[in-house]
PDB file of C-alpha atoms in Angstrom:
ATOM      1  CA  UNK Q   1     -31.651   6.608 -61.973  1.00  0.00           C
ATOM      2  CA  UNK Q   2     -29.570   4.159 -63.959  1.00  0.00           C
ATOM      3  CA  UNK Q   3     -27.765   5.486 -67.002  1.00  0.00           C
ATOM      4  CA  UNK Q   4     -27.214   3.672 -70.262  1.00  0.00           C
ATOM      5  CA  UNK Q   5     -23.628   3.221 -71.439  1.00  0.00           C
ATOM      6  CA  UNK Q   6     -24.046   4.728 -74.896  1.00  0.00           C
ATOM      7  CA  UNK Q   7     -20.865   3.192 -76.293  1.00  0.00           C
ATOM      8  CA  UNK Q   8     -22.219  -0.268 -75.468  1.00  0.00           C
ATOM      9  CA  UNK Q   9     -25.765   0.484 -76.633  1.00  0.00           C
ATOM     10  CA  UNK Q  10     -24.436   1.476 -80.073  1.00  0.00           C
ATOM     11  CA  UNK Q  11     -22.500  -1.764 -80.518  1.00  0.00           C
ATOM     12  CA  UNK Q  12     -24.982  -4.347 -79.252  1.00  0.00           C
ATOM     13  CA  UNK Q  13     -28.640  -5.061 -79.952  1.00  0.00           C
ATOM     14  CA  UNK Q  14     -31.020  -6.876 -77.651  1.00  0.00           C
ATOM     15  CA  UNK Q  15     -33.227  -9.544 -79.260  1.00  0.00           C
ATOM     16  CA  UNK Q  16     -36.831 -10.248 -78.387  1.00  0.00           C
ATOM     17  CA  UNK Q  17     -35.823 -13.045 -76.030  1.00  0.00           C
ATOM     18  CA  UNK Q  18     -33.276 -10.850 -74.233  1.00  0.00           C
ATOM     19  CA  UNK Q  19     -30.093 -12.160 -75.837  1.00  0.00           C
ATOM     20  CA  UNK Q  20     -27.467  -9.792 -77.257  1.00  0.00           C
ATOM     21  CA  UNK Q  21     -26.250  -9.595 -80.841  1.00  0.00           C
ATOM     22  CA  UNK Q  22     -22.850  -8.269 -81.909  1.00  0.00           C
ATOM     23  CA  UNK Q  23     -21.275  -7.522 -85.254  1.00  0.00           C
ATOM     24  CA  UNK Q  24     -18.509  -9.785 -86.511  1.00  0.00           C
ATOM     25  CA  UNK Q  25     -15.164  -7.978 -86.699  1.00  0.00           C
ATOM     26  CA  UNK Q  26     -13.103  -7.687 -89.864  1.00  0.00           C
ATOM     27  CA  UNK Q  27     -15.764  -6.726 -92.413  1.00  0.00           C
ATOM     28  CA  UNK Q  28     -14.954  -3.084 -93.145  1.00  0.00           C
ATOM     29  CA  UNK Q  29     -11.805  -2.903 -95.217  1.00  0.00           C
ATOM     30  CA  UNK Q  30      -9.015  -5.038 -96.701  1.00  0.00           C
ATOM     31  CA  UNK Q  31     -11.658  -7.548 -97.798  1.00  0.00           C
ATOM     32  CA  UNK Q  32      -9.712  -8.493-100.927  1.00  0.00           C
ATOM     33  CA  UNK Q  33      -7.136 -10.315 -98.786  1.00  0.00           C
ATOM     34  CA  UNK Q  34      -9.713 -12.322 -96.839  1.00  0.00           C
ATOM     35  CA  UNK Q  35     -11.141 -15.617 -98.016  1.00  0.00           C
ATOM     36  CA  UNK Q  36     -14.717 -15.879 -99.265  1.00  0.00           C
ATOM     37  CA  UNK Q  37     -15.581 -17.976 -96.241  1.00  0.00           C
ATOM     38  CA  UNK Q  38     -14.245 -15.294 -93.885  1.00  0.00           C
ATOM     39  CA  UNK Q  39     -16.156 -12.534 -95.692  1.00  0.00           C
ATOM     40  CA  UNK Q  40     -19.403 -14.510 -95.734  1.00  0.00           C
ATOM     41  CA  UNK Q  41     -19.261 -15.298 -92.023  1.00  0.00           C
ATOM     42  CA  UNK Q  42     -18.303 -11.741 -91.116  1.00  0.00           C
ATOM     43  CA  UNK Q  43     -21.422 -10.426 -92.854  1.00  0.00           C
ATOM     44  CA  UNK Q  44     -23.788 -11.844 -90.264  1.00  0.00           C
ATOM     45  CA  UNK Q  45     -24.326 -10.967 -86.620  1.00  0.00           C
ATOM     46  CA  UNK Q  46     -23.380 -13.332 -83.806  1.00  0.00           C
ATOM     47  CA  UNK Q  47     -24.700 -13.898 -80.305  1.00  0.00           C
ATOM     48  CA  UNK Q  48     -22.677 -12.590 -77.380  1.00  0.00           C
ATOM     49  CA  UNK Q  49     -21.287 -15.279 -75.058  1.00  0.00           C
ATOM     50  CA  UNK Q  50     -23.227 -15.785 -71.823  1.00  0.00           C
ATOM     51  CA  UNK Q  51     -20.273 -14.811 -69.651  1.00  0.00           C
ATOM     52  CA  UNK Q  52     -20.032 -11.382 -71.231  1.00  0.00           C
ATOM     53  CA  UNK Q  53     -23.733 -10.819 -71.785  1.00  0.00           C
ATOM     54  CA  UNK Q  54     -24.576 -10.268 -68.110  1.00  0.00           C
ATOM     55  CA  UNK Q  55     -22.191  -7.314 -67.754  1.00  0.00           C
ATOM     56  CA  UNK Q  56     -23.341  -5.776 -71.029  1.00  0.00           C
ATOM     57  CA  UNK Q  57     -27.030  -6.049 -70.126  1.00  0.00           C
ATOM     58  CA  UNK Q  58     -26.330  -4.298 -66.830  1.00  0.00           C
ATOM     59  CA  UNK Q  59     -24.684  -1.445 -68.743  1.00  0.00           C
ATOM     60  CA  UNK Q  60     -27.765  -0.890 -70.925  1.00  0.00           C
ATOM     61  CA  UNK Q  61     -30.785  -1.318 -68.624  1.00  0.00           C
ATOM     62  CA  UNK Q  62     -33.394   0.329 -70.877  1.00  0.00           C
ATOM     63  CA  UNK Q  63     -32.415  -1.136 -74.240  1.00  0.00           C
TER      64      UNK Q  63
END
């Protein structure tokens, strides 16, 4: 039986088409020092690069 890497499953979400979404870093604290553009872009989720996605999908087989 394959096991799910829980630390990875908590950080990434699989879309309907099988791609992976990740949160943008830098949106938790010290936001006053960041530009509006930085804050706006950090608010949305991004797709994981193809090179990294294969390893992450293998680590969470049932997600």
